[in-house]
Amino acid sequence: MSIELTEEQKILRDTLRKLGKEKLDKLTIESDRADEFDHESLRLLKEIGIFGLPAPVKYGGSEANATMLTIVLEELGYFSPSMACTLIGHLALVRPLYLGGNAFLEEKYFTKMAKEELGAFCLTEPEAGSDAASLKSKAVLDGDEWVINGTKCFITSGGVADFYGVWAVTGPGKGANGISLFYVDKDTKGLSMGKVEEKMGVRGSQTAEMIFEDVRLPNEYMCGGRGKGLKLAFEGLDLVRCGLGGVSVGLAQAALDQSIQYMKERRQFGRPIAQFQALQFMVASMAMKIEAARALTYQTAAMYDSGRHGTDLITKSSMTKCFASDICMEVTTNAVQLFGGYGYMKDYPVERMMRDAKILQIVEGTSQIHHHIIGRNLLS
Ligand SMILES: Cc1cc2nc3c(=O)[nH]c(=O)nc-3n(C[C@H](O)[C@H](O)[C@H](O)COP(=O)(O)OP(=O)(O)OC[C@H]3O[C@@H](n4cnc5c(N)ncnc54)[C@H](O)[C@@H]3O)c2cc1C
């Protein structure tokens, strides 16, 4: 699908593409090899205002819509999947703030975003992954302050973020309706980083445990009111799932482009391997699937931007996230196949791409959970 980009969208895409070719590409290889957070790419992206994009204009942001953010994420998926995941974690805190933020929270955290401060989404716990409603972290009212205790795991940008959105039980026994959302600054007393994970892919992003020990917050740090936290988290996920479609399409496109270039150069049986019909068919199939995933992704972004929120959008964002990430896994795996033994070696980028792709089928709802959401919504 060729979407008609506005002048502003073209400028941003081209700026990112240039930055990607000149700097991010190399930094992605280096941070993957070193298995270290890619501070330099984060700095470069902040310099061009990427993390302030979603904040409202009145707080100094650009109020970028879903289409604009998806374009950004597609470019980051192509050049820096680690930074794409870092941005995704940040974006997951945007919609809850728009929908549930009081005047104090909006001003404080949208201003932080506009100043390129980074947010991290703290929902998952050791015993609460796909079943987010079973989380155990607690927030208890003590006078006019909430006291939060609990441990979150697998938090993207844990320990490097400037602020955190954390979900905790405020109404024990009420399940999904007993969970509230709080925004917390990084230097708040009682907040610390635990284990930093060693990962298969997106090794330039940081994934860490975050520990909340008697973290005290005034009531105004609660977003959306008591018991409304999980609903806000899920409403925020439509944007993020569509964005993950963009990341998947970008990464799959990068693997396809690498494959095409390699197939024209690599010779076997006296000719470039690009001349073998079996491989041409593989490439054709990869390209068709990427185009289909891209079309679905931008269609969902357009639906989001038109304001048609509700069950249809939830279904569509689930389809987008699940379909595009599955395609990305398939395409990157086939790219390794097309490179033969060289594809298995770290000298070529497709090995890293295949490892990076895997996380896209797991975060923000696994592929199985998305099949569940889509099936349930279609049959209800
Ligand atoms: C690198 C990385 C970064 C992450 N970043 C964040 C972050 O920033 N913030 C955050 O809050 N979380 C984050 N997560 C957590 C992520 O969202 C969870 O890992 C994911 O939701 C799955 O939860 P789980 O790992 O506990 O798996 P489980 O829920 O235990 O699932 C295990 C398996 O069972 C399947 N399964 C579970 N329930 C069902 C069901 N009802 N029907 C069918 N199959 C089912 C799953 O699909 C999976 O295959 C991150 C994870 C990783 C690996």
PDB file of N, CA, C and O and ligand atoms in Angstrom, residues 85 88-90 92 119-132 152-158 165 167 197 199-202 205-208 359 361-372, ligand 1:
ATOM      1  N   CYS A  85      11.694  -0.473  20.252  1.00  0.00           N
ATOM      2  CA  CYS A  85      11.074  -1.035  21.471  1.00  0.00           C
ATOM      3  C   CYS A  85      11.117  -0.023  22.608  1.00  0.00           C
ATOM      4  O   CYS A  85      10.174   0.078  23.397  1.00  0.00           O
ATOM      5  N   ILE A  88       8.344   2.295  21.960  1.00  0.00           N
ATOM      6  CA  ILE A  88       7.053   1.632  22.213  1.00  0.00           C
ATOM      7  C   ILE A  88       6.701   1.689  23.709  1.00  0.00           C
ATOM      8  O   ILE A  88       5.573   2.023  24.086  1.00  0.00           O
ATOM      9  N   GLY A  89       7.676   1.401  24.580  1.00  0.00           N
ATOM     10  CA  GLY A  89       7.436   1.439  26.033  1.00  0.00           C
ATOM     11  C   GLY A  89       6.999   2.833  26.471  1.00  0.00           C
ATOM     12  O   GLY A  89       6.086   2.996  27.290  1.00  0.00           O
ATOM     13  N   HIS A  90       7.632   3.839  25.899  1.00  0.00           N
ATOM     14  CA  HIS A  90       7.320   5.246  26.186  1.00  0.00           C
ATOM     15  C   HIS A  90       5.892   5.581  25.702  1.00  0.00           C
ATOM     16  O   HIS A  90       5.094   6.169  26.434  1.00  0.00           O
ATOM     17  N   ALA A  92       3.403   3.687  25.313  1.00  0.00           N
ATOM     18  CA  ALA A  92       2.329   2.995  26.045  1.00  0.00           C
ATOM     19  C   ALA A  92       1.825   3.839  27.217  1.00  0.00           C
ATOM     20  O   ALA A  92       0.761   3.571  27.767  1.00  0.00           O
ATOM     21  N   GLY A 119       9.855   7.536  29.146  1.00  0.00           N
ATOM     22  CA  GLY A 119       8.971   6.823  30.061  1.00  0.00           C
ATOM     23  C   GLY A 119       9.087   5.309  29.891  1.00  0.00           C
ATOM     24  O   GLY A 119       9.518   4.813  28.848  1.00  0.00           O
ATOM     25  N   ALA A 120       8.719   4.585  30.950  1.00  0.00           N
ATOM     26  CA  ALA A 120       8.715   3.109  30.896  1.00  0.00           C
ATOM     27  C   ALA A 120       7.413   2.588  31.490  1.00  0.00           C
ATOM     28  O   ALA A 120       6.898   3.134  32.477  1.00  0.00           O
ATOM     29  N   PHE A 121       6.907   1.519  30.874  1.00  0.00           N
ATOM     30  CA  PHE A 121       5.580   0.960  31.162  1.00  0.00           C
ATOM     31  C   PHE A 121       5.753  -0.246  32.093  1.00  0.00           C
ATOM     32  O   PHE A 121       6.306  -1.276  31.681  1.00  0.00           O
ATOM     33  N   CYS A 122       5.301  -0.111  33.348  1.00  0.00           N
ATOM     34  CA  CYS A 122       5.547  -1.176  34.336  1.00  0.00           C
ATOM     35  C   CYS A 122       4.264  -1.919  34.678  1.00  0.00           C
ATOM     36  O   CYS A 122       3.587  -1.572  35.662  1.00  0.00           O
ATOM     37  N   LEU A 123       3.947  -2.925  33.902  1.00  0.00           N
ATOM     38  CA  LEU A 123       2.740  -3.704  34.152  1.00  0.00           C
ATOM     39  C   LEU A 123       3.097  -5.135  34.569  1.00  0.00           C
ATOM     40  O   LEU A 123       2.639  -5.640  35.598  1.00  0.00           O
ATOM     41  N   THR A 124       3.948  -5.794  33.776  1.00  0.00           N
ATOM     42  CA  THR A 124       4.237  -7.221  33.979  1.00  0.00           C
ATOM     43  C   THR A 124       4.911  -7.504  35.324  1.00  0.00           C
ATOM     44  O   THR A 124       5.762  -6.742  35.779  1.00  0.00           O
ATOM     45  N   GLU A 125       4.513  -8.625  35.909  1.00  0.00           N
ATOM     46  CA  GLU A 125       5.130  -9.109  37.159  1.00  0.00           C
ATOM     47  C   GLU A 125       5.485 -10.581  36.963  1.00  0.00           C
ATOM     48  O   GLU A 125       4.954 -11.235  36.058  1.00  0.00           O
ATOM     49  N   PRO A 126       6.326 -11.102  37.852  1.00  0.00           N
ATOM     50  CA  PRO A 126       6.730 -12.505  37.677  1.00  0.00           C
ATOM     51  C   PRO A 126       5.535 -13.453  37.535  1.00  0.00           C
ATOM     52  O   PRO A 126       5.583 -14.387  36.739  1.00  0.00           O
ATOM     53  N   GLU A 127       4.454 -13.215  38.284  1.00  0.00           N
ATOM     54  CA  GLU A 127       3.295 -14.117  38.215  1.00  0.00           C
ATOM     55  C   GLU A 127       2.158 -13.551  37.360  1.00  0.00           C
ATOM     56  O   GLU A 127       1.069 -14.126  37.318  1.00  0.00           O
ATOM     57  N   ALA A 128       2.351 -12.408  36.746  1.00  0.00           N
ATOM     58  CA  ALA A 128       1.283 -11.772  35.958  1.00  0.00           C
ATOM     59  C   ALA A 128       1.843 -11.270  34.638  1.00  0.00           C
ATOM     60  O   ALA A 128       2.365 -10.158  34.554  1.00  0.00           O
ATOM     61  N   GLY A 129       1.772 -12.132  33.608  1.00  0.00           N
ATOM     62  CA  GLY A 129       2.229 -11.761  32.275  1.00  0.00           C
ATOM     63  C   GLY A 129       1.021 -11.523  31.393  1.00  0.00           C
ATOM     64  O   GLY A 129       0.393 -10.463  31.436  1.00  0.00           O
ATOM     65  N   SER A 130       0.636 -12.565  30.632  1.00  0.00           N
ATOM     66  CA  SER A 130      -0.560 -12.441  29.786  1.00  0.00           C
ATOM     67  C   SER A 130      -1.790 -12.123  30.641  1.00  0.00           C
ATOM     68  O   SER A 130      -2.674 -11.379  30.220  1.00  0.00           O
ATOM     69  N   ASP A 131      -1.819 -12.666  31.839  1.00  0.00           N
ATOM     70  CA  ASP A 131      -2.945 -12.432  32.756  1.00  0.00           C
ATOM     71  C   ASP A 131      -2.622 -11.232  33.646  1.00  0.00           C
ATOM     72  O   ASP A 131      -2.363 -11.373  34.846  1.00  0.00           O
ATOM     73  N   ALA A 132      -2.663 -10.047  33.031  1.00  0.00           N
ATOM     74  CA  ALA A 132      -2.218  -8.835  33.746  1.00  0.00           C
ATOM     75  C   ALA A 132      -3.072  -8.547  34.979  1.00  0.00           C
ATOM     76  O   ALA A 132      -2.589  -7.964  35.956  1.00  0.00           O
ATOM     77  N   LYS A 152       8.163  -5.416  39.537  1.00  0.00           N
ATOM     78  CA  LYS A 152       7.778  -5.540  38.125  1.00  0.00           C
ATOM     79  C   LYS A 152       8.947  -6.177  37.373  1.00  0.00           C
ATOM     80  O   LYS A 152      10.123  -5.881  37.684  1.00  0.00           O
ATOM     81  N   CYS A 153       8.644  -7.019  36.393  1.00  0.00           N
ATOM     82  CA  CYS A 153       9.752  -7.626  35.652  1.00  0.00           C
ATOM     83  C   CYS A 153       9.654  -7.333  34.160  1.00  0.00           C
ATOM     84  O   CYS A 153       8.588  -6.936  33.676  1.00  0.00           O
ATOM     85  N   PHE A 154      10.772  -7.542  33.471  1.00  0.00           N
ATOM     86  CA  PHE A 154      10.861  -7.382  32.010  1.00  0.00           C
ATOM     87  C   PHE A 154      10.504  -5.962  31.566  1.00  0.00           C
ATOM     88  O   PHE A 154       9.833  -5.789  30.536  1.00  0.00           O
ATOM     89  N   ILE A 155      10.906  -4.959  32.320  1.00  0.00           N
ATOM     90  CA  ILE A 155      10.489  -3.590  31.983  1.00  0.00           C
ATOM     91  C   ILE A 155      11.473  -2.944  30.999  1.00  0.00           C
ATOM     92  O   ILE A 155      12.657  -2.750  31.312  1.00  0.00           O
ATOM     93  N   THR A 156      10.957  -2.649  29.798  1.00  0.00           N
ATOM     94  CA  THR A 156      11.774  -1.985  28.777  1.00  0.00           C
ATOM     95  C   THR A 156      12.138  -0.596  29.286  1.00  0.00           C
ATOM     96  O   THR A 156      11.253   0.145  29.722  1.00  0.00           O
ATOM     97  N   SER A 157      13.410  -0.284  29.249  1.00  0.00           N
ATOM     98  CA  SER A 157      13.972   0.983  29.748  1.00  0.00           C
ATOM     99  C   SER A 157      13.979   1.063  31.269  1.00  0.00           C
ATOM    100  O   SER A 157      14.204   2.152  31.833  1.00  0.00           O
ATOM    101  N   GLY A 158      13.761  -0.067  31.951  1.00  0.00           N
ATOM    102  CA  GLY A 158      13.894  -0.084  33.410  1.00  0.00           C
ATOM    103  C   GLY A 158      15.309   0.353  33.773  1.00  0.00           C
ATOM    104  O   GLY A 158      16.285  -0.179  33.250  1.00  0.00           O
ATOM    105  N   GLY A 165       5.270   4.441  34.528  1.00  0.00           N
ATOM    106  CA  GLY A 165       3.846   4.262  34.781  1.00  0.00           C
ATOM    107  C   GLY A 165       3.737   2.901  35.438  1.00  0.00           C
ATOM    108  O   GLY A 165       4.181   1.903  34.865  1.00  0.00           O
ATOM    109  N   TRP A 167       1.377  -0.031  37.562  1.00  0.00           N
ATOM    110  CA  TRP A 167       0.034  -0.526  37.889  1.00  0.00           C
ATOM    111  C   TRP A 167       0.098  -1.301  39.202  1.00  0.00           C
ATOM    112  O   TRP A 167       0.989  -2.155  39.375  1.00  0.00           O
ATOM    113  N   GLU A 197      18.113  -7.931  32.431  1.00  0.00           N
ATOM    114  CA  GLU A 197      18.035  -9.191  31.679  1.00  0.00           C
ATOM    115  C   GLU A 197      19.088  -9.270  30.575  1.00  0.00           C
ATOM    116  O   GLU A 197      19.395  -8.266  29.930  1.00  0.00           O
ATOM    117  N   LYS A 199      19.461 -10.711  26.969  1.00  0.00           N
ATOM    118  CA  LYS A 199      18.417 -11.097  26.016  1.00  0.00           C
ATOM    119  C   LYS A 199      18.944 -11.707  24.718  1.00  0.00           C
ATOM    120  O   LYS A 199      20.082 -11.502  24.327  1.00  0.00           O
ATOM    121  N   MET A 200      18.006 -12.403  24.042  1.00  0.00           N
ATOM    122  CA  MET A 200      18.291 -12.979  22.722  1.00  0.00           C
ATOM    123  C   MET A 200      18.450 -11.867  21.675  1.00  0.00           C
ATOM    124  O   MET A 200      19.373 -11.901  20.852  1.00  0.00           O
ATOM    125  N   GLY A 201      17.537 -10.921  21.700  1.00  0.00           N
ATOM    126  CA  GLY A 201      17.544  -9.858  20.690  1.00  0.00           C
ATOM    127  C   GLY A 201      17.275  -8.508  21.322  1.00  0.00           C
ATOM    128  O   GLY A 201      17.264  -8.384  22.546  1.00  0.00           O
ATOM    129  N   VAL A 202      17.070  -7.522  20.463  1.00  0.00           N
ATOM    130  CA  VAL A 202      16.951  -6.104  20.876  1.00  0.00           C
ATOM    131  C   VAL A 202      17.872  -5.823  22.071  1.00  0.00           C
ATOM    132  O   VAL A 202      17.463  -5.244  23.074  1.00  0.00           O
ATOM    133  N   SER A 205      18.378  -2.386  23.718  1.00  0.00           N
ATOM    134  CA  SER A 205      17.385  -1.817  24.646  1.00  0.00           C
ATOM    135  C   SER A 205      17.695  -2.406  26.011  1.00  0.00           C
ATOM    136  O   SER A 205      18.408  -3.400  26.109  1.00  0.00           O
ATOM    137  N   GLN A 206      17.175  -1.773  27.078  1.00  0.00           N
ATOM    138  CA  GLN A 206      17.413  -2.349  28.410  1.00  0.00           C
ATOM    139  C   GLN A 206      16.118  -2.935  28.945  1.00  0.00           C
ATOM    140  O   GLN A 206      15.064  -2.303  28.878  1.00  0.00           O
ATOM    141  N   THR A 207      16.190  -4.138  29.474  1.00  0.00           N
ATOM    142  CA  THR A 207      15.024  -4.799  30.061  1.00  0.00           C
ATOM    143  C   THR A 207      15.395  -5.157  31.498  1.00  0.00           C
ATOM    144  O   THR A 207      16.344  -5.914  31.708  1.00  0.00           O
ATOM    145  N   ALA A 208      14.664  -4.630  32.453  1.00  0.00           N
ATOM    146  CA  ALA A 208      15.080  -4.822  33.846  1.00  0.00           C
ATOM    147  C   ALA A 208      13.885  -4.988  34.770  1.00  0.00           C
ATOM    148  O   ALA A 208      12.759  -4.623  34.441  1.00  0.00           O
ATOM    149  N   ILE A 359      11.055 -10.960  19.602  1.00  0.00           N
ATOM    150  CA  ILE A 359      10.374 -10.257  20.707  1.00  0.00           C
ATOM    151  C   ILE A 359       9.041  -9.654  20.247  1.00  0.00           C
ATOM    152  O   ILE A 359       8.099  -9.487  21.038  1.00  0.00           O
ATOM    153  N   GLN A 361       6.745 -10.932  18.610  1.00  0.00           N
ATOM    154  CA  GLN A 361       5.619 -11.867  18.785  1.00  0.00           C
ATOM    155  C   GLN A 361       5.253 -12.059  20.256  1.00  0.00           C
ATOM    156  O   GLN A 361       4.307 -12.771  20.573  1.00  0.00           O
ATOM    157  N   ILE A 362       6.055 -11.451  21.153  1.00  0.00           N
ATOM    158  CA  ILE A 362       5.836 -11.682  22.591  1.00  0.00           C
ATOM    159  C   ILE A 362       5.327 -10.447  23.334  1.00  0.00           C
ATOM    160  O   ILE A 362       4.376 -10.539  24.114  1.00  0.00           O
ATOM    161  N   VAL A 363       5.960  -9.280  23.087  1.00  0.00           N
ATOM    162  CA  VAL A 363       5.554  -8.095  23.872  1.00  0.00           C
ATOM    163  C   VAL A 363       4.195  -7.562  23.454  1.00  0.00           C
ATOM    164  O   VAL A 363       3.747  -7.783  22.341  1.00  0.00           O
ATOM    165  N   GLU A 364       3.600  -6.812  24.379  1.00  0.00           N
ATOM    166  CA  GLU A 364       2.282  -6.175  24.170  1.00  0.00           C
ATOM    167  C   GLU A 364       1.250  -7.200  23.711  1.00  0.00           C
ATOM    168  O   GLU A 364       0.457  -6.944  22.812  1.00  0.00           O
ATOM    169  N   GLY A 365       1.264  -8.355  24.345  1.00  0.00           N
ATOM    170  CA  GLY A 365       0.334  -9.437  24.018  1.00  0.00           C
ATOM    171  C   GLY A 365       0.982 -10.410  23.066  1.00  0.00           C
ATOM    172  O   GLY A 365       1.437 -10.021  21.981  1.00  0.00           O
ATOM    173  N   THR A 366       1.072 -11.676  23.484  1.00  0.00           N
ATOM    174  CA  THR A 366       1.683 -12.690  22.616  1.00  0.00           C
ATOM    175  C   THR A 366       0.742 -12.972  21.423  1.00  0.00           C
ATOM    176  O   THR A 366      -0.448 -12.631  21.456  1.00  0.00           O
ATOM    177  N   SER A 367       1.275 -13.650  20.410  1.00  0.00           N
ATOM    178  CA  SER A 367       0.435 -13.991  19.246  1.00  0.00           C
ATOM    179  C   SER A 367      -0.772 -14.814  19.681  1.00  0.00           C
ATOM    180  O   SER A 367      -1.874 -14.650  19.137  1.00  0.00           O
ATOM    181  N   GLN A 368      -0.576 -15.688  20.674  1.00  0.00           N
ATOM    182  CA  GLN A 368      -1.696 -16.532  21.140  1.00  0.00           C
ATOM    183  C   GLN A 368      -2.779 -15.654  21.777  1.00  0.00           C
ATOM    184  O   GLN A 368      -3.970 -15.856  21.538  1.00  0.00           O
ATOM    185  N   ILE A 369      -2.362 -14.688  22.571  1.00  0.00           N
ATOM    186  CA  ILE A 369      -3.341 -13.796  23.222  1.00  0.00           C
ATOM    187  C   ILE A 369      -4.098 -12.991  22.153  1.00  0.00           C
ATOM    188  O   ILE A 369      -5.301 -12.761  22.258  1.00  0.00           O
ATOM    189  N   HIS A 370      -3.401 -12.599  21.093  1.00  0.00           N
ATOM    190  CA  HIS A 370      -4.097 -11.840  20.039  1.00  0.00           C
ATOM    191  C   HIS A 370      -5.096 -12.716  19.285  1.00  0.00           C
ATOM    192  O   HIS A 370      -6.185 -12.244  18.939  1.00  0.00           O
ATOM    193  N   HIS A 371      -4.755 -13.982  19.060  1.00  0.00           N
ATOM    194  CA  HIS A 371      -5.753 -14.881  18.449  1.00  0.00           C
ATOM    195  C   HIS A 371      -6.982 -14.956  19.350  1.00  0.00           C
ATOM    196  O   HIS A 371      -8.124 -14.957  18.884  1.00  0.00           O
ATOM    197  N   HIS A 372      -6.725 -15.012  20.661  1.00  0.00           N
ATOM    198  CA  HIS A 372      -7.814 -15.087  21.633  1.00  0.00           C
ATOM    199  C   HIS A 372      -8.700 -13.826  21.543  1.00  0.00           C
ATOM    200  O   HIS A 372      -9.929 -13.913  21.456  1.00  0.00           O
TER     201      HIS A 372
HETATM  202  C1  LIG B   1      12.260  -8.068  25.990  1.00  0.00           C
HETATM  203  C2  LIG B   1      10.953  -7.886  26.708  1.00  0.00           C
HETATM  204  C3  LIG B   1      10.504  -6.603  26.970  1.00  0.00           C
HETATM  205  C4  LIG B   1       9.311  -6.415  27.680  1.00  0.00           C
HETATM  206  N1  LIG B   1       8.907  -5.138  27.995  1.00  0.00           N
HETATM  207  C5  LIG B   1       7.857  -4.954  28.841  1.00  0.00           C
HETATM  208  C6  LIG B   1       7.522  -3.650  29.339  1.00  0.00           C
HETATM  209  O1  LIG B   1       8.135  -2.641  28.979  1.00  0.00           O
HETATM  210  N2  LIG B   1       6.502  -3.541  30.226  1.00  0.00           N
HETATM  211  C7  LIG B   1       5.780  -4.618  30.665  1.00  0.00           C
HETATM  212  O2  LIG B   1       4.876  -4.437  31.473  1.00  0.00           O
HETATM  213  N3  LIG B   1       6.064  -5.875  30.188  1.00  0.00           N
HETATM  214  C8  LIG B   1       7.080  -6.064  29.308  1.00  0.00           C
HETATM  215  N4  LIG B   1       7.394  -7.325  28.857  1.00  0.00           N
HETATM  216  C9  LIG B   1       6.592  -8.446  29.291  1.00  0.00           C
HETATM  217  C10 LIG B   1       5.729  -9.035  28.177  1.00  0.00           C
HETATM  218  O3  LIG B   1       4.667  -8.167  27.883  1.00  0.00           O
HETATM  219  C11 LIG B   1       5.291 -10.415  28.651  1.00  0.00           C
HETATM  220  O4  LIG B   1       6.451 -11.245  28.600  1.00  0.00           O
HETATM  221  C12 LIG B   1       4.188 -10.999  27.811  1.00  0.00           C
HETATM  222  O5  LIG B   1       2.988 -10.289  28.037  1.00  0.00           O
HETATM  223  C13 LIG B   1       3.947 -12.499  28.093  1.00  0.00           C
HETATM  224  O6  LIG B   1       3.866 -12.735  29.459  1.00  0.00           O
HETATM  225  P1  LIG B   1       4.750 -13.907  30.107  1.00  0.00           P
HETATM  226  O7  LIG B   1       6.151 -13.666  29.672  1.00  0.00           O
HETATM  227  O8  LIG B   1       4.491 -13.932  31.559  1.00  0.00           O
HETATM  228  O9  LIG B   1       4.241 -15.211  29.421  1.00  0.00           O
HETATM  229  P2  LIG B   1       2.971 -16.090  29.880  1.00  0.00           P
HETATM  230  O10 LIG B   1       1.783 -15.212  30.049  1.00  0.00           O
HETATM  231  O11 LIG B   1       3.369 -16.954  31.019  1.00  0.00           O
HETATM  232  O12 LIG B   1       2.775 -17.007  28.599  1.00  0.00           O
HETATM  233  C14 LIG B   1       3.470 -18.216  28.367  1.00  0.00           C
HETATM  234  C15 LIG B   1       2.879 -18.871  27.117  1.00  0.00           C
HETATM  235  O13 LIG B   1       1.494 -19.185  27.351  1.00  0.00           O
HETATM  236  C16 LIG B   1       0.689 -18.558  26.346  1.00  0.00           C
HETATM  237  N5  LIG B   1      -0.588 -18.180  26.962  1.00  0.00           N
HETATM  238  C17 LIG B   1      -0.802 -17.496  28.121  1.00  0.00           C
HETATM  239  N6  LIG B   1      -2.098 -17.324  28.340  1.00  0.00           N
HETATM  240  C18 LIG B   1      -2.761 -17.914  27.298  1.00  0.00           C
HETATM  241  C19 LIG B   1      -4.141 -18.094  26.952  1.00  0.00           C
HETATM  242  N7  LIG B   1      -5.133 -17.583  27.699  1.00  0.00           N
HETATM  243  N8  LIG B   1      -4.430 -18.762  25.809  1.00  0.00           N
HETATM  244  C20 LIG B   1      -3.442 -19.263  25.028  1.00  0.00           C
HETATM  245  N9  LIG B   1      -2.130 -19.140  25.311  1.00  0.00           N
HETATM  246  C21 LIG B   1      -1.788 -18.465  26.428  1.00  0.00           C
HETATM  247  C22 LIG B   1       1.495 -17.372  25.854  1.00  0.00           C
HETATM  248  O14 LIG B   1       1.129 -16.996  24.531  1.00  0.00           O
HETATM  249  C23 LIG B   1       2.912 -17.949  25.898  1.00  0.00           C
HETATM  250  O15 LIG B   1       3.129 -18.702  24.744  1.00  0.00           O
HETATM  251  C24 LIG B   1       8.555  -7.532  28.103  1.00  0.00           C
HETATM  252  C25 LIG B   1       9.000  -8.828  27.797  1.00  0.00           C
HETATM  253  C26 LIG B   1      10.188  -9.012  27.130  1.00  0.00           C
HETATM  254  C27 LIG B   1      10.643 -10.423  26.844  1.00  0.00           C
END
